[in-house]
Amino acid sequence: MSHSLFPIPAFSDNYIWALHQGDQALVVDPGEASGVLRYLSEKALTLSAILVTHHHADHTGGVAELRAATGAQVYGPVAEPMPEPLTRLDEGEHIDVLGLRFQVMHVPGHTAGHIAYHCDDVDGAPLLFCGDTLFSGGCGRLFEGTPAQMLDSLDRLAALPPHTRVCCTHEYTLSNLRFARAVEPENQALATYASQCEGLRSRNLPTLPSSIALELTINPFLRSRLPTVAQAVQQHTGHTAPDDIAVFAALREWKNVF
């Protein structure tokens, strides 16, 4: 029996990912409960598990209500403040849910204890729930981690199989792509993708999931070691960054004020 994947909209630009098979479901980063409960009711689903990537309220705000309403098992990062009770997970551990095995990756940067969940085969293709670490065309702000940590985290995600579906938790794609095109104005793949995403959003459709292969062609934060990106950063800052981490840090600072 195949699995169904659906982004439940929340707040102004969040997605709470739902994955279900038969009548069993999991959700990822439920910042609020109401939309999830409505979706479960409409689809006649039982919530088995709640996966949390990091502690920010727009990812955890609905956890307690959902747990109380459904009895779902909650999973989250080992080293961040989380609504108890939950099973805490660290790098290299795994969980089994919906007949799938999700590997846990510690991907600090956005927050210090941020984790991602990766399954190498969901109906023939890998699946990644990456929270606020990797976005389509962008990456998360560095609220608690360092540029070196985020660059390393993104390197590890970029090394996943190219056809991995990337399920991030915000509809930031159009704004990210505006920045990406300022960094790489000659990138034709980026221009084509931006046009496709504009069409989707004009019909109020999600731009996600993306894929690792796509992000490697259009996302400046996965391309920061390329000469085109490094040169754009140098032009913006007026000086040459001494190493890859400094280039990445300057790129992230540029995006912060773009």
C-alpha atoms as a printed R data frame, in Angstrom:
    type eleno elety resid chain resno       x      y       z
1   ATOM     1    CA   MET     A     1   0.000  0.000   0.000
2   ATOM     2    CA   SER     A     2   1.441  3.358  -1.015
3   ATOM     3    CA   HIS     A     3   1.911  6.368   1.224
4   ATOM     4    CA   SER     A     4   0.287  9.778   0.769
5   ATOM     5    CA   LEU     A     5   2.230 12.974   1.460
6   ATOM     6    CA   PHE     A     6   0.480 16.298   2.022
7   ATOM     7    CA   PRO     A     7   1.536 19.743   3.311
8   ATOM     8    CA   ILE     A     8  -1.113 21.061   5.723
9   ATOM     9    CA   PRO     A     9  -0.958 24.884   5.641
10  ATOM    10    CA   ALA     A    10  -0.555 26.682   8.970
11  ATOM    11    CA   PHE     A    11  -0.160 30.333   9.994
12  ATOM    12    CA   SER     A    12   0.905 32.536   7.060
13  ATOM    13    CA   ASP     A    13   3.572 30.351   5.466
14  ATOM    14    CA   ASN     A    14   4.157 27.153   7.489
15  ATOM    15    CA   TYR     A    15   3.570 23.629   6.295
16  ATOM    16    CA   ILE     A    16   2.824 20.758   8.655
17  ATOM    17    CA   TRP     A    17   3.744 17.690   6.644
18  ATOM    18    CA   ALA     A    18   1.381 14.722   6.891
19  ATOM    19    CA   LEU     A    19   2.378 11.270   5.706
20  ATOM    20    CA   HIS     A    20  -0.112  8.443   5.860
21  ATOM    21    CA   GLN     A    21  -0.645  4.864   4.802
22  ATOM    22    CA   GLY     A    22  -3.996  3.178   5.188
23  ATOM    23    CA   ASP     A    23  -5.611  4.774   8.217
24  ATOM    24    CA   GLN     A    24  -2.342  5.575  10.053
25  ATOM    25    CA   ALA     A    25  -0.582  8.932   9.836
26  ATOM    26    CA   LEU     A    26   2.351 10.921  11.091
27  ATOM    27    CA   VAL     A    27   2.787 14.684  11.079
28  ATOM    28    CA   VAL     A    28   5.924 16.796  11.198
29  ATOM    29    CA   ASP     A    29   6.373 20.061  13.126
30  ATOM    30    CA   PRO     A    30   2.758 20.810  14.066
31  ATOM    31    CA   GLY     A    31   2.855 24.450  15.098
32  ATOM    32    CA   GLU     A    32  -0.895 24.348  15.615
33  ATOM    33    CA   ALA     A    33  -3.365 21.508  16.111
34  ATOM    34    CA   SER     A    34  -6.581 22.669  14.433
35  ATOM    35    CA   GLY     A    35  -5.572 22.091  10.813
36  ATOM    36    CA   VAL     A    36  -4.098 18.697  11.646
37  ATOM    37    CA   LEU     A    37  -7.206 17.552  13.521
38  ATOM    38    CA   ARG     A    38  -9.380 18.695  10.640
39  ATOM    39    CA   TYR     A    39  -7.209 16.830   8.128
40  ATOM    40    CA   LEU     A    40  -7.241 13.657  10.234
41  ATOM    41    CA   SER     A    41 -11.026 13.839  10.500
42  ATOM    42    CA   GLU     A    42 -11.547 14.468   6.772
43  ATOM    43    CA   LYS     A    43  -9.302 11.540   5.821
44  ATOM    44    CA   ALA     A    44 -10.468  9.237   8.654
45  ATOM    45    CA   LEU     A    45  -6.884  8.877   9.894
46  ATOM    46    CA   THR     A    46  -5.391  7.892  13.232
47  ATOM    47    CA   LEU     A    47  -2.306  9.879  14.243
48  ATOM    48    CA   SER     A    48   0.473  7.462  15.186
49  ATOM    49    CA   ALA     A    49   3.450  9.768  15.507
50  ATOM    50    CA   ILE     A    50   4.505 13.412  15.717
51  ATOM    51    CA   LEU     A    51   8.006 14.241  14.474
52  ATOM    52    CA   VAL     A    52   9.563 17.511  15.638
53  ATOM    53    CA   THR     A    53  12.746 18.981  14.154
54  ATOM    54    CA   HIS     A    54  13.426 21.865  16.561
55  ATOM    55    CA   HIS     A    55  11.991 23.818  19.448
56  ATOM    56    CA   HIS     A    56  10.542 26.960  17.838
57  ATOM    57    CA   ALA     A    57   6.904 27.563  18.725
58  ATOM    58    CA   ASP     A    58   5.683 27.551  15.120
59  ATOM    59    CA   HIS     A    59   6.856 23.914  14.985
60  ATOM    60    CA   THR     A    60   5.795 22.730  18.452
61  ATOM    61    CA   GLY     A    61   2.729 24.795  19.390
62  ATOM    62    CA   GLY     A    62   0.221 22.082  18.510
63  ATOM    63    CA   VAL     A    63   2.102 19.116  19.963
64  ATOM    64    CA   ALA     A    64   0.463 18.982  23.391
65  ATOM    65    CA   GLU     A    65  -3.085 19.299  22.025
66  ATOM    66    CA   LEU     A    66  -2.485 16.681  19.346
67  ATOM    67    CA   ARG     A    67  -0.930 14.264  21.812
68  ATOM    68    CA   ALA     A    68  -3.848 14.713  24.197
69  ATOM    69    CA   ALA     A    69  -6.409 14.266  21.423
70  ATOM    70    CA   THR     A    70  -4.812 11.273  19.692
71  ATOM    71    CA   GLY     A    71  -2.313  9.600  22.004
72  ATOM    72    CA   ALA     A    72   0.335  9.883  19.282
73  ATOM    73    CA   GLN     A    73   3.959  9.186  20.139
74  ATOM    74    CA   VAL     A    74   6.079 12.348  19.987
75  ATOM    75    CA   TYR     A    75   9.692 12.364  18.770
76  ATOM    76    CA   GLY     A    76  12.085 15.302  18.942
77  ATOM    77    CA   PRO     A    77  15.691 16.417  19.332
78  ATOM    78    CA   VAL     A    78  17.720 15.249  22.294
79  ATOM    79    CA   ALA     A    79  19.101 18.623  23.314
80  ATOM    80    CA   GLU     A    80  16.310 21.178  22.884
81  ATOM    81    CA   PRO     A    81  13.429 22.301  25.114
82  ATOM    82    CA   MET     A    82  10.381 20.303  24.040
83  ATOM    83    CA   PRO     A    83   6.828 19.689  25.286
84  ATOM    84    CA   GLU     A    84   7.174 16.573  27.445
85  ATOM    85    CA   PRO     A    85   6.681 13.650  27.315
86  ATOM    86    CA   LEU     A    86   8.541 12.669  24.151
87  ATOM    87    CA   THR     A    87  11.153 10.277  22.820
88  ATOM    88    CA   ARG     A    88  14.362 12.238  22.335
89  ATOM    89    CA   LEU     A    89  16.527 11.451  19.326
90  ATOM    90    CA   ASP     A    90  20.141 12.091  18.380
91  ATOM    91    CA   GLU     A    91  22.419 11.653  15.381
92  ATOM    92    CA   GLY     A    92  22.531  8.083  14.099
93  ATOM    93    CA   GLU     A    93  19.367  6.890  15.823
94  ATOM    94    CA   HIS     A    94  16.228  5.859  13.957
95  ATOM    95    CA   ILE     A    95  12.496  5.471  14.392
96  ATOM    96    CA   ASP     A    96  10.130  2.986  12.757
97  ATOM    97    CA   VAL     A    97   6.690  4.325  11.880
98  ATOM    98    CA   LEU     A    98   4.139  3.545   9.129
99  ATOM    99    CA   GLY     A    99   6.304  0.612   8.108
100 ATOM   100    CA   LEU     A   100   9.173  3.014   7.351
101 ATOM   101    CA   ARG     A   101  12.542  3.586   8.993
102 ATOM   102    CA   PHE     A   102  13.586  7.215   9.433
103 ATOM   103    CA   GLN     A   103  17.226  7.956  10.207
104 ATOM   104    CA   VAL     A   104  17.929 10.934  12.445
105 ATOM   105    CA   MET     A   105  20.476 13.546  11.367
106 ATOM   106    CA   HIS     A   106  21.774 16.261  13.699
107 ATOM   107    CA   VAL     A   107  21.808 19.393  11.523
108 ATOM   108    CA   PRO     A   108  22.678 22.384  13.745
109 ATOM   109    CA   GLY     A   109  22.684 25.918  12.434
110 ATOM   110    CA   HIS     A   110  19.163 27.308  12.613
111 ATOM   111    CA   THR     A   111  19.046 26.022  16.199
112 ATOM   112    CA   ALA     A   112  21.743 24.223  18.153
113 ATOM   113    CA   GLY     A   113  19.939 20.900  18.411
114 ATOM   114    CA   HIS     A   114  17.986 20.848  15.131
115 ATOM   115    CA   ILE     A   115  17.436 17.379  13.664
116 ATOM   116    CA   ALA     A   116  16.158 16.062  10.326
117 ATOM   117    CA   TYR     A   117  14.446 12.777   9.475
118 ATOM   118    CA   HIS     A   118  15.493 10.835   6.372
119 ATOM   119    CA   CYS     A   119  13.954  7.672   4.949
120 ATOM   120    CA   ASP     A   120  15.805  6.089   2.050
121 ATOM   121    CA   ASP     A   121  12.714  4.580   0.418
122 ATOM   122    CA   VAL     A   122   9.136  5.802   0.574
123 ATOM   123    CA   ASP     A   123   7.325  4.300  -2.403
124 ATOM   124    CA   GLY     A   124  10.495  4.220  -4.476
125 ATOM   125    CA   ALA     A   125  12.129  7.525  -3.568
126 ATOM   126    CA   PRO     A   126  13.912  8.892  -0.490
127 ATOM   127    CA   LEU     A   127  12.138 11.413   1.720
128 ATOM   128    CA   LEU     A   128  13.624 14.146   3.925
129 ATOM   129    CA   PHE     A   129  11.878 16.182   6.609
130 ATOM   130    CA   CYS     A   130  14.411 18.958   7.208
131 ATOM   131    CA   GLY     A   131  12.514 21.566   9.233
132 ATOM   132    CA   ASP     A   132  14.116 24.993   8.896
133 ATOM   133    CA   THR     A   133  17.606 23.871   7.854
134 ATOM   134    CA   LEU     A   134  17.201 23.624   4.081
135 ATOM   135    CA   PHE     A   135  14.544 25.534   2.156
136 ATOM   136    CA   SER     A   136  13.924 25.519  -1.558
137 ATOM   137    CA   GLY     A   137  16.335 28.148  -2.804
138 ATOM   138    CA   GLY     A   138  17.530 29.000   0.698
139 ATOM   139    CA   CYS     A   139  18.436 27.946   4.214
140 ATOM   140    CA   GLY     A   140  17.372 28.848   7.722
141 ATOM   141    CA   ARG     A   141  18.585 31.871   9.628
142 ATOM   142    CA   LEU     A   142  21.386 31.229  12.095
143 ATOM   143    CA   PHE     A   143  19.626 31.863  15.385
144 ATOM   144    CA   GLU     A   144  21.768 29.575  17.557
145 ATOM   145    CA   GLY     A   145  24.365 27.887  15.355
146 ATOM   146    CA   THR     A   146  27.414 29.111  13.486
147 ATOM   147    CA   PRO     A   147  28.026 29.486   9.748
148 ATOM   148    CA   ALA     A   148  30.452 26.549   9.951
149 ATOM   149    CA   GLN     A   149  27.765 24.362  11.525
150 ATOM   150    CA   MET     A   150  25.132 25.320   8.967
151 ATOM   151    CA   LEU     A   151  27.494 24.801   6.049
152 ATOM   152    CA   ASP     A   152  28.363 21.358   7.374
153 ATOM   153    CA   SER     A   153  24.690 20.521   7.908
154 ATOM   154    CA   LEU     A   154  23.823 21.595   4.366
155 ATOM   155    CA   ASP     A   155  26.771 19.628   2.985
156 ATOM   156    CA   ARG     A   156  25.397 16.497   4.656
157 ATOM   157    CA   LEU     A   157  21.905 17.066   3.289
158 ATOM   158    CA   ALA     A   158  23.306 17.819  -0.167
159 ATOM   159    CA   ALA     A   159  25.082 14.451  -0.111
160 ATOM   160    CA   LEU     A   160  21.780 12.556   0.131
161 ATOM   161    CA   PRO     A   161  20.588 10.797  -3.031
162 ATOM   162    CA   PRO     A   162  19.688 13.334  -5.760
163 ATOM   163    CA   HIS     A   163  16.072 12.136  -6.042
164 ATOM   164    CA   THR     A   164  15.451 12.686  -2.313
165 ATOM   165    CA   ARG     A   165  12.255 14.683  -1.856
166 ATOM   166    CA   VAL     A   166  12.910 17.728   0.330
167 ATOM   167    CA   CYS     A   167  10.040 18.566   2.679
168 ATOM   168    CA   CYS     A   168  10.861 21.833   4.416
169 ATOM   169    CA   THR     A   169   8.393 23.637   6.607
170 ATOM   170    CA   HIS     A   170   7.916 27.112   5.109
171 ATOM   171    CA   GLU     A   171   6.646 28.451   1.804
172 ATOM   172    CA   TYR     A   172   9.614 30.793   1.411
173 ATOM   173    CA   THR     A   173  10.452 29.701  -2.124
174 ATOM   174    CA   LEU     A   174   9.596 32.826  -4.115
175 ATOM   175    CA   SER     A   175  11.448 35.192  -1.777
176 ATOM   176    CA   ASN     A   176  14.405 32.804  -1.654
177 ATOM   177    CA   LEU     A   177  14.512 32.658  -5.451
178 ATOM   178    CA   ARG     A   178  14.502 36.451  -5.751
179 ATOM   179    CA   PHE     A   179  17.679 36.444  -3.690
180 ATOM   180    CA   ALA     A   180  19.140 33.480  -5.556
181 ATOM   181    CA   ARG     A   181  18.667 35.317  -8.869
182 ATOM   182    CA   ALA     A   182  20.484 38.347  -7.462
183 ATOM   183    CA   VAL     A   183  23.387 36.037  -6.626
184 ATOM   184    CA   GLU     A   184  23.346 34.079  -9.901
185 ATOM   185    CA   PRO     A   185  21.520 36.157 -12.535
186 ATOM   186    CA   GLU     A   186  22.868 34.012 -15.382
187 ATOM   187    CA   ASN     A   187  21.630 30.703 -13.929
188 ATOM   188    CA   GLN     A   188  19.084 29.518 -16.500
189 ATOM   189    CA   ALA     A   189  17.884 26.581 -14.393
190 ATOM   190    CA   LEU     A   190  17.125 29.057 -11.625
191 ATOM   191    CA   ALA     A   191  15.183 31.339 -13.950
192 ATOM   192    CA   THR     A   192  13.131 28.408 -15.243
193 ATOM   193    CA   TYR     A   193  12.400 27.156 -11.739
194 ATOM   194    CA   ALA     A   194  11.404 30.622 -10.539
195 ATOM   195    CA   SER     A   195   8.894 30.877 -13.373
196 ATOM   196    CA   GLN     A   196   7.450 27.467 -12.491
197 ATOM   197    CA   CYS     A   197   7.127 28.417  -8.819
198 ATOM   198    CA   GLU     A   198   5.460 31.726  -9.641
199 ATOM   199    CA   GLY     A   199   2.876 29.792 -11.621
200 ATOM   200    CA   LEU     A   200   2.247 27.421  -8.728
201 ATOM   201    CA   ARG     A   201   1.855 30.197  -6.180
202 ATOM   202    CA   SER     A   202  -0.465 32.155  -8.485
203 ATOM   203    CA   ARG     A   203  -2.791 29.149  -8.195
204 ATOM   204    CA   ASN     A   204  -2.183 28.926  -4.427
205 ATOM   205    CA   LEU     A   205  -0.356 25.620  -4.857
206 ATOM   206    CA   PRO     A   206   2.727 24.640  -2.816
207 ATOM   207    CA   THR     A   207   6.160 24.776  -4.416
208 ATOM   208    CA   LEU     A   208   7.216 21.811  -2.278
209 ATOM   209    CA   PRO     A   209   8.526 19.193  -1.995
210 ATOM   210    CA   SER     A   210  11.695 20.065  -3.828
211 ATOM   211    CA   SER     A   211  14.560 17.612  -4.463
212 ATOM   212    CA   ILE     A   212  18.236 17.495  -3.620
213 ATOM   213    CA   ALA     A   213  19.096 17.407  -7.330
214 ATOM   214    CA   LEU     A   214  17.076 20.554  -7.985
215 ATOM   215    CA   GLU     A   215  18.486 22.410  -4.987
216 ATOM   216    CA   LEU     A   216  22.026 21.666  -6.142
217 ATOM   217    CA   THR     A   217  21.259 23.530  -9.373
218 ATOM   218    CA   ILE     A   218  19.423 26.575  -7.966
219 ATOM   219    CA   ASN     A   219  20.136 27.066  -4.235
220 ATOM   220    CA   PRO     A   220  23.022 29.478  -3.579
221 ATOM   221    CA   PHE     A   221  23.548 28.071  -0.088
222 ATOM   222    CA   LEU     A   222  24.328 24.662  -1.589
223 ATOM   223    CA   ARG     A   223  26.427 26.342  -4.278
224 ATOM   224    CA   SER     A   224  28.483 28.720  -2.127
225 ATOM   225    CA   ARG     A   225  31.781 27.071  -3.128
226 ATOM   226    CA   LEU     A   226  31.166 27.707  -6.839
227 ATOM   227    CA   PRO     A   227  33.125 30.579  -8.415
228 ATOM   228    CA   THR     A   228  29.949 32.319  -9.616
229 ATOM   229    CA   VAL     A   229  28.554 32.504  -6.094
230 ATOM   230    CA   ALA     A   230  31.857 33.399  -4.439
231 ATOM   231    CA   GLN     A   231  32.360 36.196  -6.985
232 ATOM   232    CA   ALA     A   232  28.866 37.554  -6.339
233 ATOM   233    CA   VAL     A   233  29.572 37.594  -2.603
234 ATOM   234    CA   GLN     A   234  32.874 39.372  -3.228
235 ATOM   235    CA   GLN     A   235  31.126 42.005  -5.366
236 ATOM   236    CA   HIS     A   236  28.498 42.516  -2.669
237 ATOM   237    CA   THR     A   237  30.920 42.818   0.249
238 ATOM   238    CA   GLY     A   238  33.757 44.529  -1.596
239 ATOM   239    CA   HIS     A   239  36.382 42.099  -0.368
240 ATOM   240    CA   THR     A   240  37.530 38.529  -0.896
241 ATOM   241    CA   ALA     A   241  36.470 36.026   1.758
242 ATOM   242    CA   PRO     A   242  39.404 33.968   3.045
243 ATOM   243    CA   ASP     A   243  37.693 30.560   2.990
244 ATOM   244    CA   ASP     A   244  34.490 28.630   2.255
245 ATOM   245    CA   ILE     A   245  32.990 29.322   5.675
246 ATOM   246    CA   ALA     A   246  33.544 33.066   5.319
247 ATOM   247    CA   VAL     A   247  31.896 33.026   1.880
248 ATOM   248    CA   PHE     A   248  28.920 31.162   3.305
249 ATOM   249    CA   ALA     A   249  28.683 33.516   6.304
250 ATOM   250    CA   ALA     A   250  28.729 36.568   4.033
251 ATOM   251    CA   LEU     A   251  26.092 34.996   1.776
252 ATOM   252    CA   ARG     A   252  23.822 34.386   4.758
253 ATOM   253    CA   GLU     A   253  24.347 37.947   6.014
254 ATOM   254    CA   TRP     A   254  23.489 39.257   2.537
255 ATOM   255    CA   LYS     A   255  20.243 37.272   2.551
256 ATOM   256    CA   ASN     A   256  19.387 38.603   6.023
257 ATOM   257    CA   VAL     A   257  19.191 42.153   4.677
258 ATOM   258    CA   PHE     A   258  18.046 41.433   1.111
